[in-house]
XYZ file of C-alpha atoms in Angstrom:
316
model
C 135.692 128.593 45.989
C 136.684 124.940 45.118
C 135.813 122.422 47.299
C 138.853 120.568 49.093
C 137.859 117.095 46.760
C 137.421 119.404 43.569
C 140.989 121.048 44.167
C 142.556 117.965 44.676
C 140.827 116.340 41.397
C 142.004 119.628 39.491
C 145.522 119.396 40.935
C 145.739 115.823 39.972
C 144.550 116.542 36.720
C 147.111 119.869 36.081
C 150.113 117.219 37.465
C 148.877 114.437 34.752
C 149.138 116.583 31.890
C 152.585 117.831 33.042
C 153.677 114.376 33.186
C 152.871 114.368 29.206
C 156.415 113.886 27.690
C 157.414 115.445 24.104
C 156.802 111.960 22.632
C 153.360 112.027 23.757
C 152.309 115.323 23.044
C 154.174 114.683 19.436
C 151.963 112.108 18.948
C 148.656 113.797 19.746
C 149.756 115.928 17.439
C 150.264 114.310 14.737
C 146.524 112.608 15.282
C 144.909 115.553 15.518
C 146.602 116.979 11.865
C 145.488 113.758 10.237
C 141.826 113.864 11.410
C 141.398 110.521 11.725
C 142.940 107.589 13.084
C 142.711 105.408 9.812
C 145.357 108.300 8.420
C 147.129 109.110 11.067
C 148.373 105.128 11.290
C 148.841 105.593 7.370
C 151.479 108.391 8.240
C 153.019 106.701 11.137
C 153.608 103.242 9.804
C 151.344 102.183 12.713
C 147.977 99.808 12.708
C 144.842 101.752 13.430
C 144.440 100.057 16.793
C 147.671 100.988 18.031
C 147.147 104.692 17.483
C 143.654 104.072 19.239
C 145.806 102.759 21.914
C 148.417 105.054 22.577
C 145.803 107.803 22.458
C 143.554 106.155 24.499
C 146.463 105.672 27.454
C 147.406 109.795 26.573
C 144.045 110.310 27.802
C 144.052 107.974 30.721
C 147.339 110.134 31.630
C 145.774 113.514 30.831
C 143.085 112.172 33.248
C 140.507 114.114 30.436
C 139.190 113.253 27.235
C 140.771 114.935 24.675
C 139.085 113.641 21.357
C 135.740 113.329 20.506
C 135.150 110.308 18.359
C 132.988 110.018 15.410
C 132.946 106.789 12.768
C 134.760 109.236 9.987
C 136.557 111.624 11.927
C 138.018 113.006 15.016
C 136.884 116.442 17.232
C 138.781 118.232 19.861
C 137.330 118.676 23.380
C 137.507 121.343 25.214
C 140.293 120.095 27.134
C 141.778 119.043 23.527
C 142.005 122.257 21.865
C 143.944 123.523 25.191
C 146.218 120.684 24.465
C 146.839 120.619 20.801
C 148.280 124.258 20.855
C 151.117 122.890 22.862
C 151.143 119.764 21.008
C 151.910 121.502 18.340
C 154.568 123.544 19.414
C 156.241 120.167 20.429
C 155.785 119.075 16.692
C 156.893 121.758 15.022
C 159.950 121.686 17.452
C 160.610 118.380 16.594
C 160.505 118.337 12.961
C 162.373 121.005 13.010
C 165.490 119.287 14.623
C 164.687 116.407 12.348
C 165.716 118.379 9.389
C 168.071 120.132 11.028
C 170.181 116.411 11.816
C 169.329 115.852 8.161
C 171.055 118.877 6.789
C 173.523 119.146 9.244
C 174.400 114.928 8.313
C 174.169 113.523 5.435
C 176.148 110.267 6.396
C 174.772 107.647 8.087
C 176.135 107.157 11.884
C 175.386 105.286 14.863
C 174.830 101.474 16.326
C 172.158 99.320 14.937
C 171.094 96.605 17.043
C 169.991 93.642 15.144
C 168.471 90.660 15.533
C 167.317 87.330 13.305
C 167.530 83.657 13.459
C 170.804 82.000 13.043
C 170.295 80.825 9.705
C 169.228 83.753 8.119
C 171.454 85.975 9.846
C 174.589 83.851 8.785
C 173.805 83.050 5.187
C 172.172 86.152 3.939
C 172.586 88.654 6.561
C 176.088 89.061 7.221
C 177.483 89.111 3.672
C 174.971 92.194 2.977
C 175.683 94.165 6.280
C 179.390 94.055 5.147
C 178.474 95.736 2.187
C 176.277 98.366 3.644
C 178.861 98.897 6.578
C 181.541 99.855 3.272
C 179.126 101.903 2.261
C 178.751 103.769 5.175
C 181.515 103.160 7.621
C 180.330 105.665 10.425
C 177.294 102.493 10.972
C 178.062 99.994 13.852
C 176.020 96.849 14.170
C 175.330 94.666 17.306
C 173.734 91.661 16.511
C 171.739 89.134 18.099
C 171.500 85.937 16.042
C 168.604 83.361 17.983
C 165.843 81.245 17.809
C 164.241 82.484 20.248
C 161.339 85.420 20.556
C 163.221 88.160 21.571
C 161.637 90.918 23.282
C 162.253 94.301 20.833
C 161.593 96.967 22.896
C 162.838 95.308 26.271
C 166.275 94.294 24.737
C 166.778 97.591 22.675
C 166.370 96.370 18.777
C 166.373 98.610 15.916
C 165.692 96.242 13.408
C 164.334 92.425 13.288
C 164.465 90.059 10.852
C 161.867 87.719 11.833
C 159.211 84.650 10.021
C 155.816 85.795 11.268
C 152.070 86.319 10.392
C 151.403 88.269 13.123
C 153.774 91.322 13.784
C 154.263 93.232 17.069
C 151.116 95.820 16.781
C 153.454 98.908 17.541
C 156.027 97.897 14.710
C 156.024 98.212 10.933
C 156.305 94.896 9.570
C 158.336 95.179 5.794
C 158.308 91.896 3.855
C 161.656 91.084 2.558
C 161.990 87.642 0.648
C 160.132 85.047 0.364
C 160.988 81.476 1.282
C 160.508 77.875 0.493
C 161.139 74.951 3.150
C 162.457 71.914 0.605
C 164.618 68.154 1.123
C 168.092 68.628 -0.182
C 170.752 65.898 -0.016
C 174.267 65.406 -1.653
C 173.780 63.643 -5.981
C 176.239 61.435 -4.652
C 173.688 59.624 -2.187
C 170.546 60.525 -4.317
C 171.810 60.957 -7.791
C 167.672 61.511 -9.088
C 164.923 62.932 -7.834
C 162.781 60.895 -5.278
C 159.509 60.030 -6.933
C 157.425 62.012 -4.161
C 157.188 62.823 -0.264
C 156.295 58.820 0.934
C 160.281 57.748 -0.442
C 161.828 60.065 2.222
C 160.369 57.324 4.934
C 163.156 55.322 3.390
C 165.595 57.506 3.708
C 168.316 59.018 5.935
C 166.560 62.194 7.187
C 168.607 65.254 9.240
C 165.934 67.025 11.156
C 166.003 70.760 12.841
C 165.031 70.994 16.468
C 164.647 68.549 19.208
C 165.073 64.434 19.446
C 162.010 62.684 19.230
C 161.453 58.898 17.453
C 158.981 60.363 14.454
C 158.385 63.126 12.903
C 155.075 63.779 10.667
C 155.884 66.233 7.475
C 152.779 67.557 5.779
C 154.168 68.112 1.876
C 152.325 70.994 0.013
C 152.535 70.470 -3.617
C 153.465 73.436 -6.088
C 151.591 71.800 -8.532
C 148.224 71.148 -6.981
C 148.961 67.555 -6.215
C 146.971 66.701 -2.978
C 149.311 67.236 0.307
C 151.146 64.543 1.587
C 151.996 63.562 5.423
C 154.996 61.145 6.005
C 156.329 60.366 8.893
C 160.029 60.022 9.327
C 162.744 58.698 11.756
C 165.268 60.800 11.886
C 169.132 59.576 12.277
C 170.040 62.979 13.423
C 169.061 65.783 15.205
C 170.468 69.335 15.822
C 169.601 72.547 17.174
C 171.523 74.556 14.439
C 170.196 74.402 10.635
C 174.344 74.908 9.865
C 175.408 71.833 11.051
C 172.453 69.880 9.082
C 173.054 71.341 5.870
C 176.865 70.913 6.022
C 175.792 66.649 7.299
C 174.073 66.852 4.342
C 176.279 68.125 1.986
C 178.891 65.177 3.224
C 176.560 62.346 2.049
C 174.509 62.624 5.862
C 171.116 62.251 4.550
C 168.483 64.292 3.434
C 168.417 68.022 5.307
C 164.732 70.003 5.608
C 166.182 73.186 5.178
C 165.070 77.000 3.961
C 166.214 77.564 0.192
C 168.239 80.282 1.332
C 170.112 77.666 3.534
C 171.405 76.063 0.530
C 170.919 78.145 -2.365
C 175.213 78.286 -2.835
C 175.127 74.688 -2.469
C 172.641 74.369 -5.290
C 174.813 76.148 -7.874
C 177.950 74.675 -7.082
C 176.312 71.215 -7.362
C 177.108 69.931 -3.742
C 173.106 69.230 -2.767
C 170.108 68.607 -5.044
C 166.638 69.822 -4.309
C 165.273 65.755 -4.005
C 161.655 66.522 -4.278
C 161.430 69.214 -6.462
C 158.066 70.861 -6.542
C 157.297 69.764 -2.741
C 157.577 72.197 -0.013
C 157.141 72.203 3.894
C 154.804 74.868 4.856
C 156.061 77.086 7.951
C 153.460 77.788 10.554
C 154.981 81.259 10.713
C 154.748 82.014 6.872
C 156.740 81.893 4.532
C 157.324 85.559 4.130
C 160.545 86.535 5.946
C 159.721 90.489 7.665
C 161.729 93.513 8.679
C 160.367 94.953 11.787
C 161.025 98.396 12.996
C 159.786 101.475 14.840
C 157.028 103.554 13.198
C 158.827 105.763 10.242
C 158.740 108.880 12.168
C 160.779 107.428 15.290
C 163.206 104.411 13.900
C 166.616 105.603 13.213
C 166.975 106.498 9.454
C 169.990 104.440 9.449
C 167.511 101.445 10.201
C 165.271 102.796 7.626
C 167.977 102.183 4.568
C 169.362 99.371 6.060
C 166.049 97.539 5.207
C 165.298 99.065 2.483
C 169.212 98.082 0.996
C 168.373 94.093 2.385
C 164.965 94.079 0.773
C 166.545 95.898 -2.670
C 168.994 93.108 -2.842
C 166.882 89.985 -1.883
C 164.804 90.848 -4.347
C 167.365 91.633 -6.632
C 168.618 88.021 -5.789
C-alpha cells in the first residue's frame, strides 16, 4: 500500500501528464521518430537548442524523464515508451487532418498578420502583397508597419520581415534580400560623384532617427579601401526614412538611406548614388529575414507568402 506522500507524488505526476496538450505530445513525437535532436530541429525548422528546450520543459511538466540522452542519439525511458504510444496517436491524428485541409483546400484562405519596418514595408512590401492577394483573393493581411521590436508571439504575427543577426530561437529565420546602406542626393545639387566619405562633412546631410549636433559614419569600402569615419552635422532630422528620401529628392541634401529606399529614384534619374562604392554597415546586418513559425505549425499561407517575396526580390 502507497504511502500517503508516495500517492500524492503519483497523483501529481498522473495530473502533469494529463495536462500534456496535443501540441506537446505532437512534439515528443516527432523527437522521438527523428532519434536525435540535431534531426529532429532539421525537420522542424527549429535550432537544436530550442527542441532541447521545449523537451526539456515537456519533462518538467510530465514531472518524469522521458528521454535518455546520449551524444549521438536519443533512448526512451520507461516512463517514455508509455508516452510515445500516445504521442503517436496524437501525430498520426494530426497529420492526418493536415492532409485532409490540404485535399479538402487547395486555395489559400485566412488573415496573415504582418509586420516590418516602415520603409521596407512601404516600398517593397506592399506592391508585392497586392500581387499575391490577386493571386489568391480568399488571403487577408493585417499589417503592422514599425520600428520598433515587436513581440511575435505576444502580438499574434505570422510573418516578420525584420534586419537581424540574431533571430528569435523558436522561429525560422529565411533570408530574403540583401541590402546596402548608401548617400543619395538629387544631380541637380551634386551633379558628380563626391570624391570619398570626408566631402559629405561639407555637405547638407538628412539623417534617420533622433536630433543630436554630430553624427560619426564609419564608411566600409566595396573596394578594400581602408574604412572611413566622418562626422556630420545634420540640417535635418526625421523619424521616417520617407520623408528623407523625398527632402532629398527636392534638392534637401544628401539622404543615408537603404538601396531599396531609392532604387525607383535611381532609374528615373531623380537621386544619384554620391559615393558610389561606399556603404554604411548596419549593426543588424545587412541581410533582410523572414521569420515564421517552425514549418510544421506556420500557416501554409505564410509559408508561400515568403517564399513568393523572396522569389521576387531575388528576381529583382
Amino acid at each position: 500500500m502507497a504511502t500517503p506522500a508516495a500517492a500524492t507524488h503519483q497523483e501529481r505526476r498522473r495530473s502533469a501528464q494529463v495536462a500534456l496538450d496535443a501540441n506537446a505530445l505532437e512534439l515528443f513525437a516527432r523527437v522521438v521518430a527523428a532519434g536525435s535532436f540535431a534531426e529532429a530541429a532539421r525537420r522542424l525548422g527549429l535550432t537544436r537548442a530550442a527542441v532541447s528546450r521545449r523537451i526539456a520543459a515537456i519533462e518538467q511538466q510530465a514531472g518524469t524523464t522521458l528521454l535518455a540522452r546520449t551524444t549521438r542519439s536519443l533512448g526512451l525511458t520507461e516512463a517514455g515508451r508509455r508516452l510515445a504510444g500516445h504521442a503517436r496517436g496524437v501525430l498520426e491524428a494530426a497529420d492526418g487532418a493536415r492532409r485532409s485541409v490540404r485535399s479538402g483546400r487547395g486555395a489559400l484562405e485566412g488573415r496573415l498578420r504582418i509586420t516590418a519596418v516602415p520603409s521596407f514595408g512601404r516600398v517593397v512590401l506592399v506592391p508585392l502583397l497586392a500581387r499575391f492577394q490577386a493571386r489568391h483573393p480568399a488571403v487577408r493581411f493585417e499589417l503592422v508597419f514599425s520600428d520598433r521590436t515587436v513581440d511575435l508571439l505576444r502580438e499574434g504575427i505570422d510573418v516578420a520581415f525584420r534586419l537581424t543577426r540574431r533571430p528569435p530561437p523558436d522561429w525560422l529565420a529565411q533570408p530574403v534580400m540583401r541590402l546596402r546602406v548608401g548617400a543619395y542626393a538629387a544631380p541637380a545639387l551634386l551633379p558628380a560623384p563626391l570624391p570619398g566619405p570626408a566631402a559629405l562633412a561639407r555637405q547638407r546631410c538628412l539623417v534617420l532617427g533622433a536630433a543630436v549636433e554630430g553624427v560619426p559614419l564609419l564608411w566600409h569600402s566595396d573596394q578594400g579601401a581602408p574604412a572611413c569615419t566622418v562626422e556630420v552635422a545634420p540640417d535635418t532630422w526625421s523619424d521616417d526614412m520617407d520623408t528623407l528620401v523625398a527632402l532629398a529628392r527636392a534638392g534637401g541634401g544628401v539622404v543615408f538611406a537603404p538601396d531599396y529606399c531609392v532604387r525607383d529614384d535611381l532609374l528615373a534619374g531623380r537621386l544619384v548614388d554620391v559615393l558610389p562604392g561606399w556603404r554604411l554597415p548596419v549593426a543588424e546586418g545587412d541581410t533582410l529575414q523572414a521569420l515564421t513559425l517552425p514549418l510544421a505549425t506556420a500557416p501554409r499561407s505564410a509559408r508561400e507568402l515568403v517564399a513568393y517575396v523572396r522569389e521576387a526580390c531575388t528576381a529583382g
